[in-house]
Amino acid sequence: MKRKVKLLDIAHELGVSTGTVHRALHNHPGVSPMTKSRVQQMAKTLGYRPNLAARYLSSRHNLRISVNTLQGTTSFWDEVRAGISEEARALVMENIEIEYRTYPRLGEGEEEAFEAALKSGVDGIITFPSRPQGLLSRMRRASRNSIPVVCVATDAPNTGRLAVVSIDTLASGALAADLMGSFLGGKGKVAVTLSSLVITEHAEKHKAFARTLHDLYPQMQLQETIEDHDIETEAYEKSTELFKKHPDLAGIYVTTEASIPVLNAARGAQMLDKITFITTDLFPALVPEIRSRAVAATIYQRPRTQGRMALRVLHEFLAEGECPSFQVTLAPHLVMRGNLDFFLQRQLLESGPQRAGAVRLRGASSDMVEYFG
Amino acid sequence: MKRKVKLLDIAHELGVSTGTVHRALHNHPGVSPMTKSRVQQMAKTLGYRPNLAARYLSSRHNLRISVNTLQGTTSFWDEVRAGISEEARALVMENIEIEYRTYPRLGEGEEEAFEAALKSGVDGIITFPSRPQGLLSRMRRASRNSIPVVCVATDAPNTGRLAVVSIDTLASGALAADLMGSFLGGKGKVAVTLSSLVITEHAEKHKAFARTLHDLYPQMQLQETIEDHDIETEAYEKSTELFKKHPDLAGIYVTTEASIPVLNAARGAQMLDKITFITTDLFPALVPEIRSRAVAATIYQRPRTQGRMALRVLHEFLAEGECPSFQVTLAPHLVMRGNLDFFLQRQLLESGPQRAGAVRLRGASSDMVEYFG
DNA sequence: TTGAAAGCGATACCAG
DNA sequence: CTGGTATCGCTTTCAA
């Protein structure tokens, strides 16, 4: 049994005080370079690991975290935020203060929100970088100032961000392709819609879809790709055009949340029941479409879990100064009509009673269910 | 901003000492019933929440946890144990000692293992109750002695167990049925194999499969169910018989890990390419079967996550005296040839470098991927 | 049955 | 630049 090494051990070993050791280990000002390096060396050789309990206890320096996301127009971001809140509450040391900053539309106001977070001096930021190019300089500045930034859903490369939490886009696209091929018996014309090929995530899904389709179902023909630029009417019109051009289209994979306009376009073109739809995410308007089998399957991106992971990674870094991984990639869930109700029930349960009173050992009579996305 | 209430607050309120308050709240001996109830009342009205950091700091008595599972003949339990270890290491307060007790076969030695764990005086037990009836009395005894027991993979009802972590069997069966129907175009004969209808989990999967098939694909015909009692030869022989009896069988859903004998039986009967297989779990021998498309899809039960959750629930109870939920139900993952590689890669990564050295902020050059099941 | 007090290990401040 | 020390909230003796 190895006794844990503490500050006093390493201080004693070097004949200095714990205060000095502390300052040296944290790069605080006021330590001679010599002692600092000696301390750090000794800490390493002794295998010093800080005692987090003691740390939390002594400095109850409330962590302030800014969460910058899209407004809750789509249920996706509501779920992400819910996951963040949950994790914050669950994180045993409840010294986390979360400030939500939202912006109304893609790329509109997100720079201001980021700026505001920086100005207010938060300890960390969780953000959805919808237009990375605009955020670039600000994120670099945050990184320079040692303010960790975690990206959710979309990555922002070369910004010095601490980590990114997202769905596995390659697995998503590949799964969609394999399902599409299976459903259609390995032949027919299919198409993909996405927001823009400039967005890495969408391009990856598309690439994985195309590649898997080609490898596993060589007889299937992938048609031109629709870019809707996150505009509903554009999605509708371009879909309508596509359906007109390919009256024999057999399937379509919607990689974004914007599946409703595409469904409506198919409905308008009287082609709804001839086309196999594979969509993305799960939100109220999609439920009846799945139930009526207009949508064959949807790929659920587990927004709640994304939120949880984002906060967890950020907190772990803030607490321990270390980051478990720079890229957290979630496996998507597949929702079809058969298992739809289980997902809906889960969403209900989780958003319903706020972690309905935890119960002590003896009082265990009625079970409650927690469904992990 | 509400100041946190601490022991001293409630002690002061009642004119007693913190020691008394502490003893009262923890049902320690040596407190008059009167003061005890007064303290507990006051704690409730003030909304006292213990400061865990202080708790861990003052008394870090190592938690000892026994993990009783099947030997690693199947990769499933190796993964479960890996998940448990991971979570133990990740749990910030690393005062957890885990003792693994394994038994070679279903129902063989598990009672002895449980007994040994109890005798050695562990603080909690995670177990796979393969033969609940034999464990019943022992689990009840554990419960009476306030030793929490968490079941993994399978529940043991009426045993006083603290919680159960398992896959959503209803969602699994329903998803399998919907996929089967989609793959087969809504018609044909299908069958189910399982270990025994006596086992709740298997019965539930079967029921969900049958029900979903009936509701969504009324033209499909569900044939008799194979019970293999966890014996490979039995699975092989009964499958062979089934294939002989139904030469037009179109699909089969294997709810257990025992899919290889069934596949071999189909191979022997020259029916491999005529039957759509939906299997359960993911293990080395299954990989080539998925790759060759002998298996259309497999339902992955996320053993690693099950292990993580089991330890988390148990630790939370041990640490806080509260249990977040008595039933943790995981949504299964769907693995097909298209996304197979992503799951294999994930298993490799996770079992490879032991949490390859966490890195500090500045050193973030090459990303590592962590793939959450 | 109860009170008083000594830690647990890291942090932060004040003297030197 | 460095040493000393009070502090965080809870647990756990030891006296009373």
GROMACS .gro file of N, CA and C in nm, chain A residues 88-220:
model
  399
   88ALA      N    1  -2.372   1.932  -1.443
   88ALA     CA    2  -2.325   2.029  -1.344
   88ALA      C    3  -2.382   1.995  -1.207
   89ARG      N    4  -2.507   1.953  -1.206
   89ARG     CA    5  -2.569   1.919  -1.079
   89ARG      C    6  -2.510   1.790  -1.025
   90ALA      N    7  -2.481   1.698  -1.115
   90ALA     CA    8  -2.431   1.569  -1.071
   90ALA      C    9  -2.287   1.575  -1.025
   91LEU      N   10  -2.212   1.669  -1.081
   91LEU     CA   11  -2.070   1.680  -1.044
   91LEU      C   12  -2.061   1.710  -0.897
   92VAL      N   13  -2.012   1.613  -0.825
   92VAL     CA   14  -2.020   1.616  -0.680
   92VAL      C   15  -1.988   1.752  -0.619
   93MET      N   16  -1.885   1.812  -0.666
   93MET     CA   17  -1.849   1.941  -0.607
   93MET      C   18  -1.930   2.050  -0.675
   94GLU      N   19  -2.039   2.084  -0.613
   94GLU     CA   20  -2.134   2.171  -0.681
   94GLU      C   21  -2.096   2.318  -0.671
   95ASN      N   22  -1.980   2.349  -0.724
   95ASN     CA   23  -1.937   2.488  -0.721
   95ASN      C   24  -1.932   2.543  -0.864
   96ILE      N   25  -2.027   2.501  -0.944
   96ILE     CA   26  -2.026   2.542  -1.082
   96ILE      C   27  -2.141   2.636  -1.111
   97GLU      N   28  -2.106   2.750  -1.164
   97GLU     CA   29  -2.208   2.848  -1.203
   97GLU      C   30  -2.211   2.853  -1.354
   98ILE      N   31  -2.327   2.833  -1.411
   98ILE     CA   32  -2.334   2.833  -1.556
   98ILE      C   33  -2.411   2.954  -1.607
   99GLU      N   34  -2.351   3.021  -1.702
   99GLU     CA   35  -2.419   3.136  -1.764
   99GLU      C   36  -2.449   3.099  -1.909
  100TYR      N   37  -2.576   3.104  -1.940
  100TYR     CA   38  -2.614   3.070  -2.077
  100TYR      C   39  -2.621   3.196  -2.162
  101ARG      N   40  -2.550   3.193  -2.269
  101ARG     CA   41  -2.559   3.303  -2.367
  101ARG      C   42  -2.605   3.240  -2.498
  102THR      N   43  -2.716   3.287  -2.548
  102THR     CA   44  -2.767   3.227  -2.672
  102THR      C   45  -2.775   3.332  -2.781
  103TYR      N   46  -2.770   3.283  -2.903
  103TYR     CA   47  -2.786   3.373  -3.017
  103TYR      C   48  -2.894   3.316  -3.107
  104PRO      N   49  -2.964   3.406  -3.175
  104PRO     CA   50  -3.088   3.365  -3.241
  104PRO      C   51  -3.068   3.280  -3.366
  105ARG      N   52  -2.966   3.311  -3.444
  105ARG     CA   53  -2.951   3.237  -3.569
  105ARG      C   54  -2.806   3.200  -3.592
  106LEU      N   55  -2.786   3.108  -3.682
  106LEU     CA   56  -2.651   3.065  -3.715
  106LEU      C   57  -2.563   3.185  -3.751
  107GLY      N   58  -2.455   3.199  -3.684
  107GLY     CA   59  -2.362   3.303  -3.719
  107GLY      C   60  -2.408   3.444  -3.686
  108GLU      N   61  -2.519   3.454  -3.614
  108GLU     CA   62  -2.568   3.587  -3.582
  108GLU      C   63  -2.560   3.611  -3.432
  109GLY      N   64  -2.463   3.687  -3.392
  109GLY     CA   65  -2.450   3.719  -3.251
  109GLY      C   66  -2.357   3.628  -3.174
  110GLU      N   67  -2.303   3.530  -3.242
  110GLU     CA   68  -2.220   3.438  -3.164
  110GLU      C   69  -2.086   3.500  -3.127
  111GLU      N   70  -2.038   3.590  -3.212
  111GLU     CA   71  -1.912   3.654  -3.179
  111GLU      C   72  -1.931   3.747  -3.059
  112GLU      N   73  -2.044   3.820  -3.061
  112GLU     CA   74  -2.073   3.908  -2.949
  112GLU      C   75  -2.085   3.827  -2.820
  113ALA      N   76  -2.152   3.713  -2.828
  113ALA     CA   77  -2.170   3.629  -2.709
  113ALA      C   78  -2.035   3.583  -2.657
  114PHE      N   79  -1.949   3.544  -2.747
  114PHE     CA   80  -1.817   3.497  -2.707
  114PHE      C   81  -1.738   3.610  -2.641
  115GLU      N   82  -1.747   3.726  -2.705
  115GLU     CA   83  -1.678   3.843  -2.653
  115GLU      C   84  -1.726   3.875  -2.511
  116ALA      N   85  -1.859   3.871  -2.494
  116ALA     CA   86  -1.918   3.901  -2.364
  116ALA      C   87  -1.869   3.802  -2.258
  117ALA      N   88  -1.862   3.677  -2.297
  117ALA     CA   89  -1.816   3.575  -2.203
  117ALA      C   90  -1.672   3.604  -2.161
  118LEU      N   91  -1.590   3.636  -2.258
  118LEU     CA   92  -1.450   3.667  -2.228
  118LEU      C   93  -1.440   3.787  -2.135
  119LYS      N   94  -1.515   3.890  -2.170
  119LYS     CA   95  -1.509   4.013  -2.090
  119LYS      C   96  -1.552   3.989  -1.947
  120SER      N   97  -1.652   3.907  -1.930
  120SER     CA   98  -1.703   3.886  -1.795
  120SER      C   99  -1.611   3.795  -1.714
  121GLY      N  100  -1.505   3.748  -1.779
  121GLY     CA  101  -1.404   3.673  -1.705
  121GLY      C  102  -1.445   3.536  -1.656
  122VAL      N  103  -1.512   3.460  -1.742
  122VAL     CA  104  -1.549   3.325  -1.702
  122VAL      C  105  -1.426   3.234  -1.699
  123ASP      N  106  -1.440   3.119  -1.635
  123ASP     CA  107  -1.326   3.027  -1.624
  123ASP      C  108  -1.319   2.931  -1.742
  124GLY      N  109  -1.430   2.918  -1.814
  124GLY     CA  110  -1.429   2.826  -1.928
  124GLY      C  111  -1.551   2.851  -2.014
  125ILE      N  112  -1.544   2.806  -2.138
  125ILE     CA  113  -1.653   2.831  -2.231
  125ILE      C  114  -1.689   2.702  -2.305
  126ILE      N  115  -1.818   2.676  -2.313
  126ILE     CA  116  -1.866   2.570  -2.400
  126ILE      C  117  -1.940   2.639  -2.513
  127THR      N  118  -1.904   2.608  -2.636
  127THR     CA  119  -1.966   2.682  -2.745
  127THR      C  120  -1.997   2.596  -2.866
  128PHE      N  121  -2.095   2.641  -2.940
  128PHE     CA  122  -2.127   2.582  -3.069
  128PHE      C  123  -2.076   2.677  -3.175
  129PRO      N  124  -1.964   2.647  -3.236
  129PRO     CA  125  -1.904   2.739  -3.331
  129PRO      C  126  -1.970   2.725  -3.468
  130SER      N  127  -2.080   2.796  -3.487
  130SER     CA  128  -2.155   2.778  -3.611
  130SER      C  129  -2.082   2.840  -3.729
  131ARG      N  130  -2.012   2.947  -3.702
  131ARG     CA  131  -1.932   3.010  -3.808
  131ARG      C  132  -1.790   3.027  -3.759
  132PRO      N  133  -1.714   2.920  -3.761
  132PRO     CA  134  -1.582   2.920  -3.698
  132PRO      C  135  -1.494   3.036  -3.742
  133GLN      N  136  -1.502   3.072  -3.869
  133GLN     CA  137  -1.409   3.173  -3.918
  133GLN      C  138  -1.420   3.304  -3.838
  134GLY      N  139  -1.542   3.340  -3.801
  134GLY     CA  140  -1.560   3.464  -3.727
  134GLY      C  141  -1.509   3.453  -3.584
  135LEU      N  142  -1.515   3.333  -3.532
  135LEU     CA  143  -1.477   3.314  -3.392
  135LEU      C  144  -1.328   3.292  -3.375
  136LEU      N  145  -1.262   3.267  -3.486
  136LEU     CA  146  -1.125   3.223  -3.482
  136LEU      C  147  -1.036   3.305  -3.390
  137SER      N  148  -1.030   3.434  -3.417
  137SER     CA  149  -0.936   3.517  -3.341
  137SER      C  150  -0.972   3.518  -3.194
  138ARG      N  151  -1.101   3.525  -3.167
  138ARG     CA  152  -1.143   3.529  -3.027
  138ARG      C  153  -1.108   3.401  -2.953
  139MET      N  154  -1.126   3.289  -3.022
  139MET     CA  155  -1.095   3.162  -2.957
  139MET      C  156  -0.945   3.150  -2.934
  140ARG      N  157  -0.868   3.200  -3.028
  140ARG     CA  158  -0.723   3.198  -3.008
  140ARG      C  159  -0.685   3.283  -2.889
  141ARG      N  160  -0.754   3.396  -2.877
  141ARG     CA  161  -0.724   3.484  -2.764
  141ARG      C  162  -0.756   3.412  -2.632
  142ALA      N  163  -0.872   3.346  -2.630
  142ALA     CA  164  -0.908   3.270  -2.510
  142ALA      C  165  -0.800   3.169  -2.477
  143SER      N  166  -0.757   3.099  -2.580
  143SER     CA  167  -0.655   2.997  -2.559
  143SER      C  168  -0.527   3.059  -2.506
  144ARG      N  169  -0.492   3.175  -2.559
  144ARG     CA  170  -0.369   3.242  -2.512
  144ARG      C  171  -0.382   3.280  -2.366
  145ASN      N  172  -0.503   3.320  -2.327
  145ASN     CA  173  -0.527   3.358  -2.188
  145ASN      C  174  -0.557   3.238  -2.100
  146SER      N  175  -0.535   3.118  -2.153
  146SER     CA  176  -0.558   2.996  -2.077
  146SER      C  177  -0.703   2.979  -2.033
  147ILE      N  178  -0.794   3.029  -2.113
  147ILE     CA  179  -0.936   3.003  -2.086
  147ILE      C  180  -0.980   2.890  -2.179
  148PRO      N  181  -1.006   2.773  -2.122
  148PRO     CA  182  -1.038   2.658  -2.206
  148PRO      C  183  -1.173   2.672  -2.276
  149VAL      N  184  -1.176   2.630  -2.399
  149VAL     CA  185  -1.299   2.634  -2.477
  149VAL      C  186  -1.329   2.493  -2.528
  150VAL      N  187  -1.451   2.449  -2.504
  150VAL     CA  188  -1.493   2.318  -2.554
  150VAL      C  189  -1.600   2.339  -2.660
  151CYS      N  190  -1.580   2.280  -2.775
  151CYS     CA  191  -1.678   2.290  -2.883
  151CYS      C  192  -1.778   2.175  -2.874
  152VAL      N  193  -1.905   2.206  -2.897
  152VAL     CA  194  -2.007   2.100  -2.902
  152VAL      C  195  -2.062   2.092  -3.042
  153ALA      N  196  -2.085   1.970  -3.085
  153ALA     CA  197  -2.154   1.939  -3.211
  153ALA      C  198  -2.068   1.964  -3.333
  154THR      N  199  -1.992   2.074  -3.332
  154THR     CA  200  -1.910   2.107  -3.448
  154THR      C  201  -1.771   2.147  -3.401
  155ASP      N  202  -1.672   2.109  -3.474
  155ASP     CA  203  -1.536   2.143  -3.435
  155ASP      C  204  -1.497   2.279  -3.493
  156ALA      N  205  -1.400   2.338  -3.432
  156ALA     CA  206  -1.342   2.461  -3.484
  156ALA      C  207  -1.191   2.440  -3.486
  157PRO      N  208  -1.139   2.391  -3.596
  157PRO     CA  209  -0.997   2.353  -3.601
  157PRO      C  210  -0.905   2.474  -3.591
  158ASN      N  211  -0.788   2.449  -3.542
  158ASN     CA  212  -0.683   2.552  -3.535
  158ASN      C  213  -0.725   2.675  -3.457
  159THR      N  214  -0.801   2.654  -3.353
  159THR     CA  215  -0.840   2.767  -3.271
  159THR      C  216  -0.783   2.754  -3.131
  160GLY      N  217  -0.710   2.644  -3.108
  160GLY     CA  218  -0.657   2.622  -2.975
  160GLY      C  219  -0.762   2.574  -2.878
  161ARG      N  220  -0.880   2.535  -2.928
  161ARG     CA  221  -0.985   2.486  -2.839
  161ARG      C  222  -0.936   2.366  -2.762
  162LEU      N  223  -0.985   2.354  -2.637
  162LEU     CA  224  -0.941   2.245  -2.551
  162LEU      C  225  -0.986   2.111  -2.604
  163ALA      N  226  -1.113   2.102  -2.642
  163ALA     CA  227  -1.167   1.973  -2.684
  163ALA      C  228  -1.291   1.994  -2.770
  164VAL      N  229  -1.332   1.887  -2.834
  164VAL     CA  230  -1.455   1.892  -2.911
  164VAL      C  231  -1.538   1.769  -2.876
  165VAL      N  232  -1.667   1.790  -2.858
  165VAL     CA  233  -1.759   1.680  -2.831
  165VAL      C  234  -1.857   1.675  -2.947
  166SER      N  235  -1.865   1.561  -3.013
  166SER     CA  236  -1.954   1.556  -3.128
  166SER      C  237  -1.996   1.412  -3.157
  167ILE      N  238  -2.089   1.400  -3.248
  167ILE     CA  239  -2.132   1.268  -3.290
  167ILE      C  240  -2.029   1.215  -3.388
  168ASP      N  241  -2.022   1.083  -3.402
  168ASP     CA  242  -1.932   1.026  -3.500
  168ASP      C  243  -1.994   1.040  -3.638
  169THR      N  244  -1.945   1.138  -3.713
  169THR     CA  245  -2.007   1.166  -3.842
  169THR      C  246  -1.983   1.053  -3.942
  170LEU      N  247  -1.865   0.994  -3.934
  170LEU     CA  248  -1.836   0.886  -4.029
  170LEU      C  249  -1.925   0.766  -4.002
  171ALA      N  250  -1.941   0.731  -3.875
  171ALA     CA  251  -2.028   0.619  -3.841
  171ALA      C  252  -2.173   0.651  -3.880
  172SER      N  253  -2.212   0.776  -3.862
  172SER     CA  254  -2.349   0.815  -3.897
  172SER      C  255  -2.375   0.796  -4.046
  173GLY      N  256  -2.287   0.852  -4.126
  173GLY     CA  257  -2.305   0.842  -4.270
  173GLY      C  258  -2.299   0.699  -4.319
  174ALA      N  259  -2.207   0.622  -4.262
  174ALA     CA  260  -2.192   0.483  -4.304
  174ALA      C  261  -2.314   0.401  -4.265
  175LEU      N  262  -2.363   0.424  -4.145
  175LEU     CA  263  -2.482   0.351  -4.100
  175LEU      C  264  -2.602   0.385  -4.188
  176ALA      N  265  -2.616   0.515  -4.216
  176ALA     CA  266  -2.727   0.558  -4.302
  176ALA      C  267  -2.720   0.489  -4.437
  177ALA      N  268  -2.600   0.480  -4.493
  177ALA     CA  269  -2.585   0.419  -4.625
  177ALA      C  270  -2.618   0.270  -4.621
  178ASP      N  271  -2.568   0.203  -4.516
  178ASP     CA  272  -2.592   0.060  -4.508
  178ASP      C  273  -2.741   0.032  -4.491
  179LEU      N  274  -2.805   0.113  -4.409
  179LEU     CA  275  -2.950   0.095  -4.389
  179LEU      C  276  -3.024   0.121  -4.520
  180MET      N  277  -2.985   0.229  -4.584
  180MET     CA  278  -3.052   0.265  -4.709
  180MET      C  279  -3.041   0.150  -4.810
  181GLY      N  280  -2.921   0.097  -4.822
  181GLY     CA  281  -2.901  -0.014  -4.913
  181GLY      C  282  -2.984  -0.135  -4.875
  182SER      N  283  -2.988  -0.164  -4.746
  182SER     CA  284  -3.066  -0.280  -4.701
  182SER      C  285  -3.214  -0.259  -4.727
  183PHE      N  286  -3.263  -0.141  -4.694
  183PHE     CA  287  -3.405  -0.115  -4.712
  183PHE      C  288  -3.446  -0.123  -4.859
  184LEU      N  289  -3.357  -0.076  -4.944
  184LEU     CA  290  -3.392  -0.067  -5.086
  184LEU      C  291  -3.346  -0.189  -5.165
  185GLY      N  292  -3.297  -0.289  -5.098
  185GLY     CA  293  -3.254  -0.409  -5.169
  185GLY      C  294  -3.134  -0.386  -5.258
  186GLY      N  295  -3.055  -0.287  -5.227
  186GLY     CA  296  -2.928  -0.270  -5.296
  186GLY      C  297  -2.934  -0.201  -5.432
  187LYS      N  298  -3.051  -0.144  -5.466
  187LYS     CA  299  -3.052  -0.071  -5.593
  187LYS      C  300  -3.146   0.049  -5.588
  188GLY      N  301  -3.123   0.138  -5.682
  188GLY     CA  302  -3.206   0.258  -5.688
  188GLY      C  303  -3.124   0.385  -5.674
  189LYS      N  304  -3.192   0.497  -5.702
  189LYS     CA  305  -3.127   0.627  -5.692
  189LYS      C  306  -3.146   0.685  -5.552
  190VAL      N  307  -3.042   0.739  -5.498
  190VAL     CA  308  -3.055   0.804  -5.368
  190VAL      C  309  -2.983   0.939  -5.371
  191ALA      N  310  -3.021   1.024  -5.274
  191ALA     CA  311  -2.960   1.155  -5.266
  191ALA      C  312  -2.936   1.193  -5.120
  192VAL      N  313  -2.858   1.297  -5.103
  192VAL     CA  314  -2.825   1.345  -4.969
  192VAL      C  315  -2.858   1.493  -4.962
  193THR      N  316  -2.913   1.539  -4.848
  193THR     CA  317  -2.924   1.683  -4.829
  193THR      C  318  -2.841   1.721  -4.708
  194LEU      N  319  -2.785   1.838  -4.717
  194LEU     CA  320  -2.706   1.889  -4.604
  194LEU      C  321  -2.710   2.040  -4.607
  195SER      N  322  -2.648   2.099  -4.508
  195SER     CA  323  -2.651   2.243  -4.500
  195SER      C  324  -2.553   2.303  -4.599
  196SER      N  325  -2.428   2.262  -4.588
  196SER     CA  326  -2.327   2.312  -4.681
  196SER      C  327  -2.206   2.221  -4.677
  197LEU      N  328  -2.150   2.195  -4.790
  197LEU     CA  329  -2.033   2.107  -4.795
  197LEU      C  330  -1.910   2.170  -4.732
  198VAL      N  331  -1.922   2.299  -4.704
  198VAL     CA  332  -1.810   2.367  -4.640
  198VAL      C  333  -1.798   2.323  -4.495
  199ILE      N  334  -1.910   2.287  -4.436
  199ILE     CA  335  -1.908   2.245  -4.296
  199ILE      C  336  -1.853   2.103  -4.287
  200THR      N  337  -1.745   2.092  -4.211
  200THR     CA  338  -1.673   1.965  -4.204
  200THR      C  339  -1.764   1.848  -4.172
  201GLU      N  340  -1.847   1.865  -4.067
  201GLU     CA  341  -1.932   1.755  -4.022
  201GLU      C  342  -2.021   1.704  -4.135
  202HIS      N  343  -2.079   1.797  -4.209
  202HIS     CA  344  -2.169   1.756  -4.315
  202HIS      C  345  -2.093   1.689  -4.428
  203ALA      N  346  -1.979   1.745  -4.458
  203ALA     CA  347  -1.898   1.686  -4.564
  203ALA      C  348  -1.856   1.544  -4.526
  204GLU      N  349  -1.825   1.523  -4.398
  204GLU     CA  350  -1.784   1.390  -4.353
  204GLU      C  351  -1.898   1.290  -4.362
  205LYS      N  352  -2.016   1.334  -4.320
  205LYS     CA  353  -2.131   1.244  -4.330
  205LYS      C  354  -2.154   1.205  -4.475
  206HIS      N  355  -2.147   1.305  -4.559
  206HIS     CA  356  -2.170   1.281  -4.701
  206HIS      C  357  -2.067   1.185  -4.757
  207LYS      N  358  -1.944   1.208  -4.722
  207LYS     CA  359  -1.836   1.125  -4.773
  207LYS      C  360  -1.853   0.980  -4.726
  208ALA      N  361  -1.883   0.964  -4.597
  208ALA     CA  362  -1.900   0.828  -4.544
  208ALA      C  363  -2.018   0.759  -4.609
  209PHE      N  364  -2.124   0.837  -4.633
  209PHE     CA  365  -2.242   0.780  -4.697
  209PHE      C  366  -2.208   0.734  -4.839
  210ALA      N  367  -2.145   0.822  -4.912
  210ALA     CA  368  -2.111   0.792  -5.051
  210ALA      C  369  -2.018   0.671  -5.060
  211ARG      N  370  -1.919   0.673  -4.976
  211ARG     CA  371  -1.820   0.567  -4.979
  211ARG      C  372  -1.880   0.432  -4.943
  212THR      N  373  -1.959   0.430  -4.836
  212THR     CA  374  -2.020   0.305  -4.793
  212THR      C  375  -2.118   0.253  -4.898
  213LEU      N  376  -2.193   0.345  -4.955
  213LEU     CA  377  -2.288   0.306  -5.058
  213LEU      C  378  -2.213   0.242  -5.175
  214HIS      N  379  -2.106   0.306  -5.212
  214HIS     CA  380  -2.028   0.257  -5.326
  214HIS      C  381  -1.967   0.121  -5.297
  215ASP      N  382  -1.915   0.105  -5.176
  215ASP     CA  383  -1.847  -0.020  -5.142
  215ASP      C  384  -1.945  -0.136  -5.125
  216LEU      N  385  -2.056  -0.109  -5.057
  216LEU     CA  386  -2.146  -0.219  -5.021
  216LEU      C  387  -2.260  -0.239  -5.121
  217TYR      N  388  -2.299  -0.133  -5.186
  217TYR     CA  389  -2.412  -0.142  -5.279
  217TYR      C  390  -2.376  -0.074  -5.410
  218PRO      N  391  -2.286  -0.135  -5.484
  218PRO     CA  392  -2.233  -0.069  -5.604
  218PRO      C  393  -2.341  -0.039  -5.709
  219GLN      N  394  -2.452  -0.107  -5.701
  219GLN     CA  395  -2.555  -0.080  -5.802
  219GLN      C  396  -2.634   0.046  -5.773
  220MET      N  397  -2.622   0.097  -5.654
  220MET     CA  398  -2.702   0.215  -5.621
  220MET      C  399  -2.637   0.340  -5.679
   0.00000   0.00000   0.00000
